Coordinates of C-alpha atoms and ligand atoms in Angstrom, one line a residue:
X1 CA 172.0 3.6 58.4
X2 CA 173.5 2.6 61.6
X3 CA 176.0 -0.5 61.9
X4 CA 173.6 -3.3 62.6
X5 CA 172.3 -2.9 59.2
X6 CA 175.4 -3.8 57.5
X7 CA 175.4 -7.6 57.0
X8 CA 177.5 -10.5 56.4
X9 CA 178.2 -10.3 52.9
X10 CA 180.0 -13.8 52.5
X11 CA 178.9 -17.4 51.0
X12 CA 176.6 -19.7 52.6
X13 CA 178.5 -22.4 54.7
X14 CA 176.9 -25.0 56.7
X15 CA 178.8 -26.4 59.8
X16 CA 178.4 -29.3 62.2
X17 CA 180.0 -31.6 64.6
X18 CA 178.9 -34.7 66.7
X19 CA 181.1 -35.2 69.9
X20 CA 183.1 -38.7 70.2
X21 CA 181.6 -39.5 73.6
X22 CA 179.7 -43.1 73.4
X23 CA 178.4 -45.2 70.7
X24 CA 176.4 -43.5 67.9
X25 CA 172.8 -44.6 67.6
X26 CA 169.4 -44.6 65.2
X27 CA 168.8 -40.7 66.5
X28 CA 171.9 -39.7 65.4
X29 CA 172.1 -41.3 62.2
X30 CA 168.7 -40.0 60.9
X31 CA 168.8 -36.7 62.7
X32 CA 172.6 -35.8 61.8
X33 CA 174.4 -37.9 59.6
X34 CA 172.5 -38.8 57.1
X35 CA 171.4 -35.1 56.9
X36 CA 174.8 -33.7 56.8
X37 CA 175.7 -36.6 53.6
X38 CA 172.3 -34.4 52.1
X39 CA 173.9 -30.8 52.6
X40 CA 177.2 -31.8 50.9
X41 CA 175.9 -31.3 47.6
X42 CA 174.2 -28.6 48.0
X43 CA 176.5 -26.3 50.0
X44 CA 179.9 -25.9 51.0
X45 CA 180.0 -28.3 54.3
X46 CA 182.3 -28.5 57.1
X47 CA 181.4 -31.5 59.7
X48 CA 184.1 -32.2 62.4
X49 CA 184.7 -34.6 65.5
X50 CA 183.9 -32.4 68.6
X51 CA 186.7 -34.0 70.4
X52 CA 187.3 -30.9 72.4
X53 CA 184.2 -30.5 73.4
X54 CA 184.3 -34.7 74.9
X55 CA 186.7 -33.5 77.4
X56 CA 184.6 -31.5 79.4
X57 CA 183.7 -34.1 80.8
X58 CA 186.1 -37.4 81.6
X59 CA 187.2 -39.1 78.6
X60 CA 189.5 -42.0 78.9
X61 CA 192.8 -41.1 77.3
X62 CA 193.5 -44.3 75.9
X63 CA 190.3 -44.3 74.1
X64 CA 189.6 -40.8 72.8
X65 CA 191.7 -41.3 69.5
X66 CA 189.5 -44.6 68.6
X67 CA 186.3 -42.9 69.8
X68 CA 187.4 -40.1 67.2
X69 CA 188.1 -42.5 64.8
X70 CA 184.9 -43.9 65.4
X71 CA 182.7 -40.7 64.8
X72 CA 184.4 -40.5 61.3
X73 CA 184.0 -43.7 60.4
X74 CA 180.2 -43.5 60.6
X75 CA 180.7 -40.3 59.1
X76 CA 181.9 -42.0 56.0
X77 CA 179.7 -44.8 56.2
X78 CA 176.5 -42.3 56.4
X79 CA 177.7 -41.5 52.8
X80 CA 179.8 -38.1 53.7
X81 CA 182.5 -37.7 51.4
X82 CA 185.9 -36.4 51.5
X83 CA 185.7 -35.0 48.1
X84 CA 183.1 -32.7 49.0
X85 CA 183.0 -32.1 52.6
X86 CA 185.8 -31.3 54.8
X87 CA 185.7 -33.8 57.4
X88 CA 188.2 -33.3 60.3
X89 CA 188.7 -33.3 64.1
X90 CA 188.2 -30.3 66.1
X91 CA 191.7 -30.8 68.1
X92 CA 193.4 -30.8 64.8
X93 CA 192.6 -27.2 64.2
X94 CA 194.1 -25.3 66.7
X95 CA 192.4 -22.1 65.6
X96 CA 189.1 -23.3 67.3
X97 CA 190.8 -22.8 70.7
X98 CA 192.6 -19.3 69.4
X99 CA 189.2 -17.8 68.7
X100 CA 187.4 -19.2 71.5
X101 CA 189.8 -17.4 73.7
X102 CA 188.9 -14.1 72.3
X103 CA 184.7 -15.4 72.0
X104 CA 185.3 -15.8 76.2
X105 CA 186.5 -12.5 76.6
X106 CA 183.2 -10.9 74.6
X107 CA 180.6 -13.3 75.8
X108 CA 179.1 -12.3 79.3
X109 CA 178.5 -14.4 82.5
X110 CA 175.1 -13.6 82.4
X111 CA 174.6 -15.2 79.0
X112 CA 176.3 -18.0 80.2
X113 CA 174.3 -18.4 83.4
X114 CA 171.3 -18.8 81.4
X115 CA 172.5 -22.1 79.2
X116 CA 170.4 -24.6 80.4
X117 CA 172.5 -27.6 79.1
X118 CA 175.2 -26.7 81.6
X119 CA 172.5 -26.9 84.5
X120 CA 171.5 -30.3 83.3
X121 CA 175.2 -31.7 82.8
X122 CA 176.4 -29.9 85.7
X123 CA 173.4 -31.7 88.1
X124 CA 173.9 -30.8 91.8
X125 CA 177.2 -30.4 92.1
X126 CA 178.4 -27.5 89.8
X127 CA 181.4 -26.6 91.7
X128 CA 182.8 -30.0 90.8
X129 CA 182.0 -29.2 86.9
X130 CA 184.8 -28.5 84.4
X131 CA 185.2 -24.8 83.5
X132 CA 185.1 -26.3 80.2
X133 CA 181.9 -27.2 81.0
X134 CA 180.8 -23.9 81.4
X135 CA 182.5 -22.3 78.6
X136 CA 181.4 -25.1 76.0
X137 CA 179.0 -23.0 74.2
X138 CA 181.5 -20.4 73.7
X139 CA 184.1 -22.8 72.0
X140 CA 180.8 -24.0 70.1
X141 CA 180.2 -20.3 68.8
X142 CA 184.2 -20.4 67.8
X143 CA 183.7 -24.1 65.7
X144 CA 181.2 -22.3 64.0
X145 CA 182.2 -18.5 63.2
X146 CA 186.0 -19.6 62.6
X147 CA 184.6 -20.8 59.1
X148 CA 182.3 -18.0 59.3
X149 CA 179.4 -20.6 58.9
X150 CA 176.0 -19.7 58.1
X151 CA 173.8 -22.5 59.1
X152 CA 174.4 -25.3 61.8
X153 CA 172.0 -28.6 61.5
X154 CA 171.6 -29.3 64.8
X155 CA 168.8 -31.1 67.5
X156 CA 166.3 -28.6 69.3
X157 CA 168.4 -28.9 72.0
X158 CA 171.3 -27.1 70.5
X159 CA 169.0 -23.7 69.8
X160 CA 170.0 -21.9 72.7
X161 CA 173.9 -22.1 71.7
X162 CA 173.1 -21.3 68.3
X163 CA 171.4 -18.1 70.0
X164 CA 174.5 -17.5 72.4
X165 CA 176.7 -17.8 69.1
X166 CA 174.9 -15.3 67.6
X167 CA 175.0 -12.9 70.3
X168 CA 179.0 -13.2 70.9
X169 CA 179.1 -12.4 66.9
X170 CA 177.0 -9.5 67.3
X171 CA 178.7 -8.4 69.9
X172 CA 181.9 -8.8 68.5
X173 CA 180.9 -7.4 65.1
X174 CA 179.5 -4.1 67.5
X175 CA 182.7 -4.0 69.6
X176 CA 185.2 -4.0 67.2
X177 CA 183.7 -1.6 64.5
X178 CA 183.7 -4.6 61.8
X179 CA 180.0 -5.0 61.3
X180 CA 180.2 -7.5 58.3
X181 CA 182.7 -9.8 59.9
X182 CA 180.9 -12.5 61.6
X183 CA 177.6 -14.0 59.7
X184 CA 174.7 -14.3 62.3
X185 CA 174.4 -18.3 62.4
X186 CA 171.1 -20.0 62.0
X187 CA 170.3 -23.8 62.8
X188 CA 169.1 -25.9 61.1
X189 CA 166.6 -27.7 62.8
X190 CA 165.4 -31.4 61.4
X191 CA 161.6 -31.4 61.0
X192 CA 159.1 -32.8 63.6
X193 CA 159.0 -36.2 61.8
X194 CA 162.6 -36.8 62.2
X195 CA 162.9 -36.3 65.9
X196 CA 163.8 -39.8 67.1
X197 CA 162.7 -40.8 70.7
X198 CA 164.0 -43.6 72.8
X199 CA 162.1 -47.1 72.4
X200 CA 161.1 -47.4 75.7
X201 CA 159.6 -43.6 76.4
X202 CA 158.1 -42.0 73.6
X203 CA 158.6 -38.6 75.6
X204 CA 162.6 -38.9 75.7
X205 CA 164.7 -38.2 73.2
X206 CA 166.7 -41.4 72.1
X207 CA 170.2 -41.1 73.8
X208 CA 173.8 -42.7 74.2
X209 CA 173.0 -41.7 78.0
X210 CA 170.0 -43.5 78.5
X211 CA 170.7 -46.6 81.3
X212 CA 168.6 -49.2 79.4
X213 CA 170.4 -50.2 76.2
X214 CA 166.8 -51.3 74.7
X215 CA 166.0 -47.6 74.5
X216 CA 167.9 -47.2 71.0
X217 CA 169.5 -48.8 68.2
X218 CA 172.9 -48.5 67.8
X219 CA 174.3 -47.8 64.3
X220 CA 176.9 -51.3 65.6
X221 CA 173.9 -53.2 66.5
X222 CA 173.6 -56.8 64.4
X223 CA 170.5 -57.9 62.6
X224 CA 169.3 -59.9 65.6
X225 CA 169.6 -57.1 67.9
X226 CA 167.9 -54.5 65.8
X227 CA 164.8 -57.0 65.4
X228 CA 164.8 -58.0 69.0
X229 CA 165.0 -54.1 70.1
X230 CA 161.9 -53.0 67.8
X231 CA 159.7 -56.3 69.0
X232 CA 160.1 -54.9 72.5
X233 CA 159.6 -51.4 72.0
X234 CA 156.7 -49.9 73.8
X235 CA 153.8 -49.2 71.7
X236 CA 150.1 -49.6 72.4
X237 CA 147.0 -52.3 71.8
X238 CA 145.2 -49.7 69.4
X239 CA 145.7 -50.2 65.6
X240 CA 147.3 -47.6 63.5
X241 CA 145.0 -44.6 62.5
X242 CA 144.3 -43.4 58.7
X243 CA 145.7 -39.9 59.8
X244 CA 148.4 -38.1 61.9
X245 CA 145.5 -36.9 64.4
X246 CA 144.7 -40.5 65.4
X247 CA 147.8 -40.7 66.8
X248 CA 147.9 -37.7 68.8
X249 CA 148.3 -38.5 73.0
X250 CA 150.2 -41.8 71.7
X251 CA 153.8 -41.1 71.7
X252 CA 155.4 -44.6 71.3
X253 CA 153.0 -45.6 68.1
X254 CA 154.0 -41.7 66.8
X255 CA 157.6 -42.4 67.4
X256 CA 157.8 -45.8 65.7
X257 CA 155.6 -44.3 62.6
X258 CA 158.1 -41.6 62.4
X259 CA 161.2 -43.9 62.6
X260 CA 159.8 -46.1 59.5
X261 CA 159.0 -42.9 57.8
X262 CA 162.3 -41.4 58.4
X263 CA 164.0 -44.9 56.9
X264 CA 161.7 -45.2 54.2
X265 CA 162.0 -41.7 53.5
X266 CA 158.5 -41.1 53.4
X267 CA 155.7 -38.9 55.4
X268 CA 154.6 -40.7 58.6
X269 CA 151.1 -39.8 56.8
X270 CA 152.0 -42.0 53.9
X271 CA 153.1 -44.7 56.2
X272 CA 149.7 -44.6 58.1
X273 CA 148.1 -44.8 54.7
X274 CA 149.7 -48.5 53.8
X275 CA 149.5 -49.7 57.6
X276 CA 146.1 -47.8 58.9
X277 CA 143.9 -50.4 60.6
X278 CA 146.7 -52.9 61.4
X279 CA 148.3 -53.5 64.7
X280 CA 151.6 -53.5 66.1
X281 CA 151.7 -57.4 66.0
X282 CA 152.2 -56.7 62.5
X283 CA 153.6 -53.4 62.1
X284 CA 156.8 -54.1 64.0
X285 CA 158.0 -57.0 61.9
X286 CA 157.9 -54.7 59.3
X287 CA 159.8 -51.8 60.8
X288 CA 162.3 -54.0 62.1
X289 CA 162.8 -55.7 58.2
X290 CA 163.1 -52.1 57.0
X291 CA 165.5 -50.9 59.7
X292 CA 167.6 -53.9 59.5
X293 CA 167.6 -53.2 55.8
X294 CA 168.4 -49.8 56.2
X295 CA 171.2 -50.0 58.6
X296 CA 172.7 -53.3 58.1
X297 CA 175.0 -51.7 54.9
X298 CA 175.8 -48.7 57.2
X299 CA 177.1 -50.9 60.2
X300 CA 178.9 -52.7 57.6
X301 CA 180.7 -50.1 55.7
X302 CA 181.6 -48.4 59.3
X303 CA 183.4 -51.6 60.2
X304 CA 184.9 -51.5 56.8
X305 CA 186.3 -48.3 57.6
X306 CA 187.1 -49.1 61.1
X307 CA 188.8 -52.1 60.0
X308 CA 191.6 -49.4 58.4
X309 CA 192.5 -46.9 61.0
X310 CA 195.3 -45.6 58.8
X311 CA 193.0 -44.8 55.9
X312 CA 190.7 -42.9 58.3
X313 CA 193.9 -41.1 59.5
X314 CA 194.7 -40.0 56.2
X315 CA 191.1 -38.4 55.7
X316 CA 191.4 -36.6 58.7
X317 CA 194.6 -35.2 58.4
X318 CA 193.8 -34.0 54.7
X319 CA 190.3 -32.6 56.2
X320 CA 192.4 -31.0 58.8
X321 CA 194.6 -29.0 56.5
X322 CA 191.8 -28.2 54.5
X323 CA 190.0 -26.9 57.6
X324 CA 192.7 -25.2 58.8
X325 CA 193.5 -23.0 55.6
X326 CA 189.6 -21.7 55.8
X327 CA 190.4 -21.0 59.4
X328 CA 193.2 -19.2 59.7
X329 CA 192.5 -15.9 58.2
X330 CA 189.6 -15.3 60.3
X331 CA 191.5 -15.6 63.3
X332 CA 193.8 -13.6 61.5
X333 CA 191.1 -11.0 61.1
X334 CA 189.9 -11.3 64.6
X335 CA 193.0 -10.7 66.2
X336 CA 193.8 -7.9 64.1
X337 CA 190.6 -6.3 65.2
X338 CA 191.4 -7.0 68.6
X339 CA 194.6 -5.3 68.3
X340 CA 197.0 -8.3 68.9
X341 CA 200.7 -7.4 68.4
X342 CA 202.0 -8.4 65.4
X343 CA 198.9 -8.5 63.3
Ligands
LIG1 N1 177.2 -29.0 71.5 C1 177.0 -30.1 69.6 C2 176.1 -31.2 70.6 O1 176.4 -31.6 71.6 C3 178.4 -30.3 69.7 C4 178.9 -29.6 68.8 C5 180.0 -28.7 69.5 C6 178.8 -28.7 67.4 N2 180.7 -27.9 68.4 C7 179.7 -27.1 67.2 C8 177.1 -28.5 67.0 C9 179.4 -26.8 66.6 C10 177.1 -28.0 66.0 C11 178.1 -26.8 66.0 O2 175.3 -32.0 69.8

């Protein structure tokens, strides 16, 4: 038996996070938050606000803490329960940064050079990007591995970062002759049906950085705004088909059907069975009603939490204390393996 045959034998654990760098939209809600809330009933779940990742690009200091509370409020509004899941701000758990430094010395430049998200975010002038933006995926590996998380619910765009986390875990385990130390975390990718695209372009993901606000439904949009964005959403002149094959080449139609399905908790096939033969003139008002009815309670709950920031802060502080308890032994173990003084 070689050391690579020995596998991590610890408990299964889920971890994920969202950056506090802009308003949350329907894609975040259906693709991430709802999923987190479901997972907390099945498995030990850690969900954090990635404020250390947010500052890899400029964040207004006067707003950062409020943005962090806003993500926390959205978590709570989506049903995350602090009695079940550990909910905390990344910067309140210094163990993330400590492990990230060790991992910076494990990861190779050649691995980071391949990261497509850095290439996209740094654009034409990479020499003007922060060093933090470059080493961002190493901090992400530390976020995950400091809790020895085994599964990470993320979008497709984060698959490469998860692969890097596995490479770091494997190299650390190998270099320090501790084969069972870190698990090799797997991405939990949302099903194709739950991939929410822009309302203006069915081939682009719904995104907070899209310059057109009409492209997305924000969690804070009121009923009239939601209805009007759906009315103006791009669609086509055909009727809805009976089967998914009939949506081939109709990206916008497929997206609107997918959004209906995700909100209703049904499959796209079931939605088509209900609406086959009808055009968007009939389908859009139904979708608008469903979206308003599903999101109104979430944005109401978010507003209620945000009206009591002290309560959010209590929840985040308690979550951070729990998170530190889970993270500290991992950092102690890693420091000892590295051979640091006093460990
Ligand atoms: N990079 C993730 C995103 O932009 C956010 C993130 C940071 C994250 N650390 C993480 C997600 C750890 C999952 C696990 O969506």
